[in-house]
mmCIF file of C-alpha atoms in Angstrom:
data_model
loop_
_atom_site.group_PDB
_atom_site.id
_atom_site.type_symbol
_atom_site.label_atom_id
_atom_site.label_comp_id
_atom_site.label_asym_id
_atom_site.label_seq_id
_atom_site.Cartn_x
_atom_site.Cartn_y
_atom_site.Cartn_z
ATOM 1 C CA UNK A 1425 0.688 -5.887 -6.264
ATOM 2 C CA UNK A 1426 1.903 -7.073 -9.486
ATOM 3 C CA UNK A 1427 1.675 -4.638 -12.596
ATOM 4 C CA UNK A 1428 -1.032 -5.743 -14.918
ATOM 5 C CA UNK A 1429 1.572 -6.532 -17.945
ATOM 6 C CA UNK A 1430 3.286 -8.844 -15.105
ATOM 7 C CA UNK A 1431 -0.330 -9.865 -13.997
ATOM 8 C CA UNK A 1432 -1.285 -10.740 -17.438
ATOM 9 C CA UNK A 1433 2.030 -12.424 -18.347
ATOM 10 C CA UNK A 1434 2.091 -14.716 -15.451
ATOM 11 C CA UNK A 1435 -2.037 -16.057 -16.084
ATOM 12 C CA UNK A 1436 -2.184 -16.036 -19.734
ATOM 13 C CA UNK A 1437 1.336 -15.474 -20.901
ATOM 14 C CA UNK A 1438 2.359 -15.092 -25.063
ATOM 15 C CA UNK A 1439 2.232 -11.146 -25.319
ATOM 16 C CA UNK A 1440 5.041 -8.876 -26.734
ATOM 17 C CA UNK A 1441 5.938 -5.709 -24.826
ATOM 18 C CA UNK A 1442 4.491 -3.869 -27.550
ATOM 19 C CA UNK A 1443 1.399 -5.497 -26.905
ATOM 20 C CA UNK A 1444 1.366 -4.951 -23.699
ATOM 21 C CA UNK A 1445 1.595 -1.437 -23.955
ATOM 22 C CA UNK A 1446 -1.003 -1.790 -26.161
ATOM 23 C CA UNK A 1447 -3.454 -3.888 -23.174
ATOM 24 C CA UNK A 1448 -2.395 -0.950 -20.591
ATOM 25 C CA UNK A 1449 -4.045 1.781 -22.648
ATOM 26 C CA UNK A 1450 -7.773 -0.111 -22.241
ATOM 27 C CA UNK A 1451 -7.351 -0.201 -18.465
ATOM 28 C CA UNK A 1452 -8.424 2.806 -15.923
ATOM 29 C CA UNK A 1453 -7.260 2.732 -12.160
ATOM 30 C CA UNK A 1454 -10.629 2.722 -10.204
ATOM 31 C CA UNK A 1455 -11.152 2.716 -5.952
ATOM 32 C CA UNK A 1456 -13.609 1.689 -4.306
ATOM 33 C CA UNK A 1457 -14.529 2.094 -0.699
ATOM 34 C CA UNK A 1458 -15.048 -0.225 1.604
ATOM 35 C CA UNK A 1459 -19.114 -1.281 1.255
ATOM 36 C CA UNK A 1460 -19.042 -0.159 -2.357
ATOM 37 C CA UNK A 1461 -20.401 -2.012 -5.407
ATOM 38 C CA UNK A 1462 -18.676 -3.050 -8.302
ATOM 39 C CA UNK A 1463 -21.846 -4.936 -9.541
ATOM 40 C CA UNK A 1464 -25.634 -5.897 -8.385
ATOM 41 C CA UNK A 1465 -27.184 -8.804 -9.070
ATOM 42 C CA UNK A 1466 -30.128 -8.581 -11.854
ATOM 43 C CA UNK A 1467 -27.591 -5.876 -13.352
ATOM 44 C CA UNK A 1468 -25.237 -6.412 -16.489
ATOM 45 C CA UNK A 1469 -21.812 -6.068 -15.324
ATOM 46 C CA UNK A 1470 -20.023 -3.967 -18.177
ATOM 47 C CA UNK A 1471 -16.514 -4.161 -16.359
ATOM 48 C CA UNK A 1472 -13.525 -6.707 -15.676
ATOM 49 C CA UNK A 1473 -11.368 -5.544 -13.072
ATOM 50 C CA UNK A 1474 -7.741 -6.798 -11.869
ATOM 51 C CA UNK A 1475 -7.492 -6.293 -8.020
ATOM 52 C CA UNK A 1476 -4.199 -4.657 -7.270
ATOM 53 C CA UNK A 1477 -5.203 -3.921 -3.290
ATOM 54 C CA UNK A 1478 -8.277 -5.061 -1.610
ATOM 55 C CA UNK A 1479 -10.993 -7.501 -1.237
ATOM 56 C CA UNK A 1480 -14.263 -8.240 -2.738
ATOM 57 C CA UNK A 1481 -16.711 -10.635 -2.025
ATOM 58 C CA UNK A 1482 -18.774 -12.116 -4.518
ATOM 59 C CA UNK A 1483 -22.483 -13.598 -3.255
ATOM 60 C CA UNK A 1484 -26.269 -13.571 -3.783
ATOM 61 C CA UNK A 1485 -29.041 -13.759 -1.751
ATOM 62 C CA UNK A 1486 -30.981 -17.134 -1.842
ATOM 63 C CA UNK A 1487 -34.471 -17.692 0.759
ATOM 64 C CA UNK A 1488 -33.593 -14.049 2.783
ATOM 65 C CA UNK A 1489 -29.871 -15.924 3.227
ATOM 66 C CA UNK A 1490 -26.774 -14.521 1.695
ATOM 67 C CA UNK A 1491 -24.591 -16.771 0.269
ATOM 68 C CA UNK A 1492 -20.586 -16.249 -0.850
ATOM 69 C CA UNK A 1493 -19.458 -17.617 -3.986
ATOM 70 C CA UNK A 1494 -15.484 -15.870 -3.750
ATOM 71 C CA UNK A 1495 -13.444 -13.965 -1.858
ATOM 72 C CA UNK A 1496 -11.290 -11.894 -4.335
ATOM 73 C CA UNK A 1497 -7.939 -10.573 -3.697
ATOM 74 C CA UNK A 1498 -4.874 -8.676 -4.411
ATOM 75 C CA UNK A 1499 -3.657 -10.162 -8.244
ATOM 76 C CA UNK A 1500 -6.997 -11.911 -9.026
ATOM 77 C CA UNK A 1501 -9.240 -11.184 -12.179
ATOM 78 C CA UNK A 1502 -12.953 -9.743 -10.702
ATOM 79 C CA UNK A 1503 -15.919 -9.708 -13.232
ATOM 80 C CA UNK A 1504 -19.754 -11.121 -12.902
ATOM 81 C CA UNK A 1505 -19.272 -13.626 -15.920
ATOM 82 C CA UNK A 1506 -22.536 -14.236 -16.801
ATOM 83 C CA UNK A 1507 -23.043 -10.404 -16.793
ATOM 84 C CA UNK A 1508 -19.904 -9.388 -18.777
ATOM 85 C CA UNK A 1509 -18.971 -12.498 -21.366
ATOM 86 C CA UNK A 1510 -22.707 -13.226 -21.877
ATOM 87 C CA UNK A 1511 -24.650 -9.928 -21.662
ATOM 88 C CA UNK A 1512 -27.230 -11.847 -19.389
ATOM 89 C CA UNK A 1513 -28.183 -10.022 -15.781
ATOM 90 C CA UNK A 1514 -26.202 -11.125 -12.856
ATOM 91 C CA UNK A 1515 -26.315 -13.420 -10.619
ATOM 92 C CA UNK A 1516 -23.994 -12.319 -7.903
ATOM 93 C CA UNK A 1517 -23.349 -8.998 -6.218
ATOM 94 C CA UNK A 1518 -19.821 -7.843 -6.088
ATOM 95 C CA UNK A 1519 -19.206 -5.396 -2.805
ATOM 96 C CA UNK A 1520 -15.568 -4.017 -2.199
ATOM 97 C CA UNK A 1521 -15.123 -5.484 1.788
ATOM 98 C CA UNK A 1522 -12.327 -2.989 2.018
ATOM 99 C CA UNK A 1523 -10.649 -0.091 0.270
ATOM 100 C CA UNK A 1524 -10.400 -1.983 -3.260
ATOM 101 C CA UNK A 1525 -7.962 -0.323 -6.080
ATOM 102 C CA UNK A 1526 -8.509 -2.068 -9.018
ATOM 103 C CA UNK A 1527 -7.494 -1.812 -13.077
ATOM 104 C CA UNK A 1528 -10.667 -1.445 -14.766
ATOM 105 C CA UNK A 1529 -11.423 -2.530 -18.538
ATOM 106 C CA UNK A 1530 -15.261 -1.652 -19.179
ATOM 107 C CA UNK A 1531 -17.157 -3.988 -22.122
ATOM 108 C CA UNK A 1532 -16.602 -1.034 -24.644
ATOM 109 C CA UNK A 1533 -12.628 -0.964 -24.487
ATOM 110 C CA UNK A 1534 -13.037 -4.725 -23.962
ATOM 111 C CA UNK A 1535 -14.566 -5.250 -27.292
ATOM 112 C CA UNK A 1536 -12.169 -2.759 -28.801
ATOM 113 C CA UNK A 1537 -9.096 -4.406 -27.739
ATOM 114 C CA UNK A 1538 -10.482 -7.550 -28.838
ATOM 115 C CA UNK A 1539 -10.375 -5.917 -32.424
ATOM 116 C CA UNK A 1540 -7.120 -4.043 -32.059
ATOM 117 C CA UNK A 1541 -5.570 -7.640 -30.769
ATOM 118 C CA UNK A 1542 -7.322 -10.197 -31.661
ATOM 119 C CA UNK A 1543 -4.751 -12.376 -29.305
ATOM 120 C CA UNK A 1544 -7.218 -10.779 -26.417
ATOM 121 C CA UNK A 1545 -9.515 -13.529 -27.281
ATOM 122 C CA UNK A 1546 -6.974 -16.203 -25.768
ATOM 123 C CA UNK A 1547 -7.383 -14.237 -22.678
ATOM 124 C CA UNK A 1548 -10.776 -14.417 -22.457
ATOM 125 C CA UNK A 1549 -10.911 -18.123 -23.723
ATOM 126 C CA UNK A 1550 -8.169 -18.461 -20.781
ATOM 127 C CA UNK A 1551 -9.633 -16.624 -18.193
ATOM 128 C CA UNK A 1552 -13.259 -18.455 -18.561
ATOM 129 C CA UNK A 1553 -11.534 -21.747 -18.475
ATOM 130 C CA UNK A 1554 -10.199 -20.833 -15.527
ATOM 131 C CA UNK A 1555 -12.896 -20.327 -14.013
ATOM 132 C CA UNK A 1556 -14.303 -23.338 -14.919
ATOM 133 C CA UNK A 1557 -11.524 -25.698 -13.671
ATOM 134 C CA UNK A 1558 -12.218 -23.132 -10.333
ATOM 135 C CA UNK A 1559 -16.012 -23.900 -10.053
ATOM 136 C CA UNK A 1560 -14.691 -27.989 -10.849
ATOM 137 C CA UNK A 1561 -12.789 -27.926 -7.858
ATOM 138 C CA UNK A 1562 -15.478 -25.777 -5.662
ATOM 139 C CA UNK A 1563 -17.725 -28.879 -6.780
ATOM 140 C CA UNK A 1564 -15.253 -31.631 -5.821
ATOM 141 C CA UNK A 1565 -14.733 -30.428 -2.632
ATOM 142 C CA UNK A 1566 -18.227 -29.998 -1.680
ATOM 143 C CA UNK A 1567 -19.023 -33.694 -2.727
ATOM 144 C CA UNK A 1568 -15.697 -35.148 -2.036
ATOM 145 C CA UNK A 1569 -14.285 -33.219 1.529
ATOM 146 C CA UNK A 1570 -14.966 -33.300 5.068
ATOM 147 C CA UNK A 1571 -16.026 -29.817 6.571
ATOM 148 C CA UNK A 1572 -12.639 -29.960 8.657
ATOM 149 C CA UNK A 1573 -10.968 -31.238 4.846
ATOM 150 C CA UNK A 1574 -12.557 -28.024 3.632
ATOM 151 C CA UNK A 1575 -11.262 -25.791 6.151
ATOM 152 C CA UNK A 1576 -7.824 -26.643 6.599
ATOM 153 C CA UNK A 1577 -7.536 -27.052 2.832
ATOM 154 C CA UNK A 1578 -9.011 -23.095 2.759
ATOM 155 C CA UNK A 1579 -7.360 -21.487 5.456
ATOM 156 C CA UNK A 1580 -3.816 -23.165 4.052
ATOM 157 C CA UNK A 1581 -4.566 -21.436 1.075
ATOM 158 C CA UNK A 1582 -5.472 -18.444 2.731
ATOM 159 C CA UNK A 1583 -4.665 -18.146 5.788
ATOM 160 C CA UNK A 1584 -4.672 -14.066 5.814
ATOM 161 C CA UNK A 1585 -8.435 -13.888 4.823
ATOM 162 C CA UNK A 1586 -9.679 -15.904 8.517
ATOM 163 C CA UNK A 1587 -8.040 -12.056 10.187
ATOM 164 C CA UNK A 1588 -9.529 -9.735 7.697
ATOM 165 C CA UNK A 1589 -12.916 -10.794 6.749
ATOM 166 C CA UNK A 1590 -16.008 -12.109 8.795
ATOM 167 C CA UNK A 1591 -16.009 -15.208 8.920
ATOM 168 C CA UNK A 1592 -19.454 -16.382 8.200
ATOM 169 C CA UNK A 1593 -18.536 -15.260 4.873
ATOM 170 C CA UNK A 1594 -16.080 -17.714 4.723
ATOM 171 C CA UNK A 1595 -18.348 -20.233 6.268
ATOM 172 C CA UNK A 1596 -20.516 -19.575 3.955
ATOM 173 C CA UNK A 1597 -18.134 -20.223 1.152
ATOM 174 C CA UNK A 1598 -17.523 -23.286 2.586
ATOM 175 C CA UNK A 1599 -20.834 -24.885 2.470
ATOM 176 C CA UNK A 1600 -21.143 -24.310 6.280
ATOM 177 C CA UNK A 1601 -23.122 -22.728 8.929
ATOM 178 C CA UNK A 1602 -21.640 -20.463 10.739
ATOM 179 C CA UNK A 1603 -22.201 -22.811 13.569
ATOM 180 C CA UNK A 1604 -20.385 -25.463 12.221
ATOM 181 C CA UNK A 1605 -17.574 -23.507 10.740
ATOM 182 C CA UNK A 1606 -16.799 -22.225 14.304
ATOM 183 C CA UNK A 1607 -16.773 -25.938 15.950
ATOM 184 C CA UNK A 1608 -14.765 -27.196 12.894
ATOM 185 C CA UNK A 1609 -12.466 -23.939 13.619
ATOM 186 C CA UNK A 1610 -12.397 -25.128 17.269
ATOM 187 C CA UNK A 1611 -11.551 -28.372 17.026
ATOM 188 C CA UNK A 1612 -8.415 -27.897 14.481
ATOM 189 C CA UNK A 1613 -7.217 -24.770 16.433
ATOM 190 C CA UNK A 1614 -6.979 -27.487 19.735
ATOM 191 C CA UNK A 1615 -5.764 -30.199 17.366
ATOM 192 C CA UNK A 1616 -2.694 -27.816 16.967
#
């Protein structure tokens, strides 16, 4: 795990080390267990969260189904944005899949470090764009990929994830059944 001035250095970059001193003081080192929540959906998520060690799943439930959005690990940002930026109730349900430790910033110190340094606000412009160009790409590769495209593009990214997560989560992430995520898997695994 990266140390959150490195962490927020290497995503949004442009901060002094004064001001990152100043950025430390507004986050609180939190653990969850494994199975704990970090936010429910129909809830307001008053927290943003880098994950030093763990994984979280974000998802919802949709006709009695669940349904992953992201997997989030070690050195990613965690929040429910709609919840957090927008003060509207969540969507998705954040669960800690293992032991998660995370640097927590609740909405409060958020908003006060957005006064204190008003350079926070590239952050958050950052971060949300991010997100967006993430949810682009989600999009594209749902319209525009095979299933087996999908997978191999996933597990090259993270290939870790397929031995410490179930993986209907991951087929559901996807866009697949869990039946046709394990033929796809299969099929490549003979293929090589």
């Amino acid at each position: 795990m990266k140390d959150l001035a490195n962490l927020i250095q290497e995503h949004f970059g442009g901060f002094t080390p004064q001001e990152l001193k100043i950025i430390q003081t507004y986050f609180e080192e939190v653990k969850l267990q494994k199975n704990d929540f970090f936010t429910k959906t129909g809830k307001t998520c008053d927290k943003l969260g880098f994950v030093k060690s763990g994984i979280l799943r974000v998802y919802t439930l949709s006709e009695g189904k669940e349904i992953t959005q992201w997997i989030s690990t070690e050195n990613y940002l965690i929040t429910e944005v709609m919840g957090f930026f927008f003060n509207q109730p969540n969507r998705w349900t954040i669960q800690a899949l293992t032991e998660t430790d995370l640097l927590l910033i609740s909405k409060e110190n958020y908003s006060k470090l957005c006064a204190e340094l008003p350079k926070w606000v590239d952050v958050e412009k950052a971060f949300i764009m991010k997100c967006f160009a993430m949810l682009e790409d989600r999009v594209f590769s749902h319209l525009s990929m095979t299933a087996d495209e999908r997978f191999e593009q996933y597990f090259s990214q993270n290939p870790k994830l397929f031995n410490q997560v179930p993986l209907h989560y991951i087929a559901s992430l996807l866009g697949m059944s869990a039946e046709t995520f394990s033929r796809v898997r299969k099929r490549l695994t003979e293929k090589s």
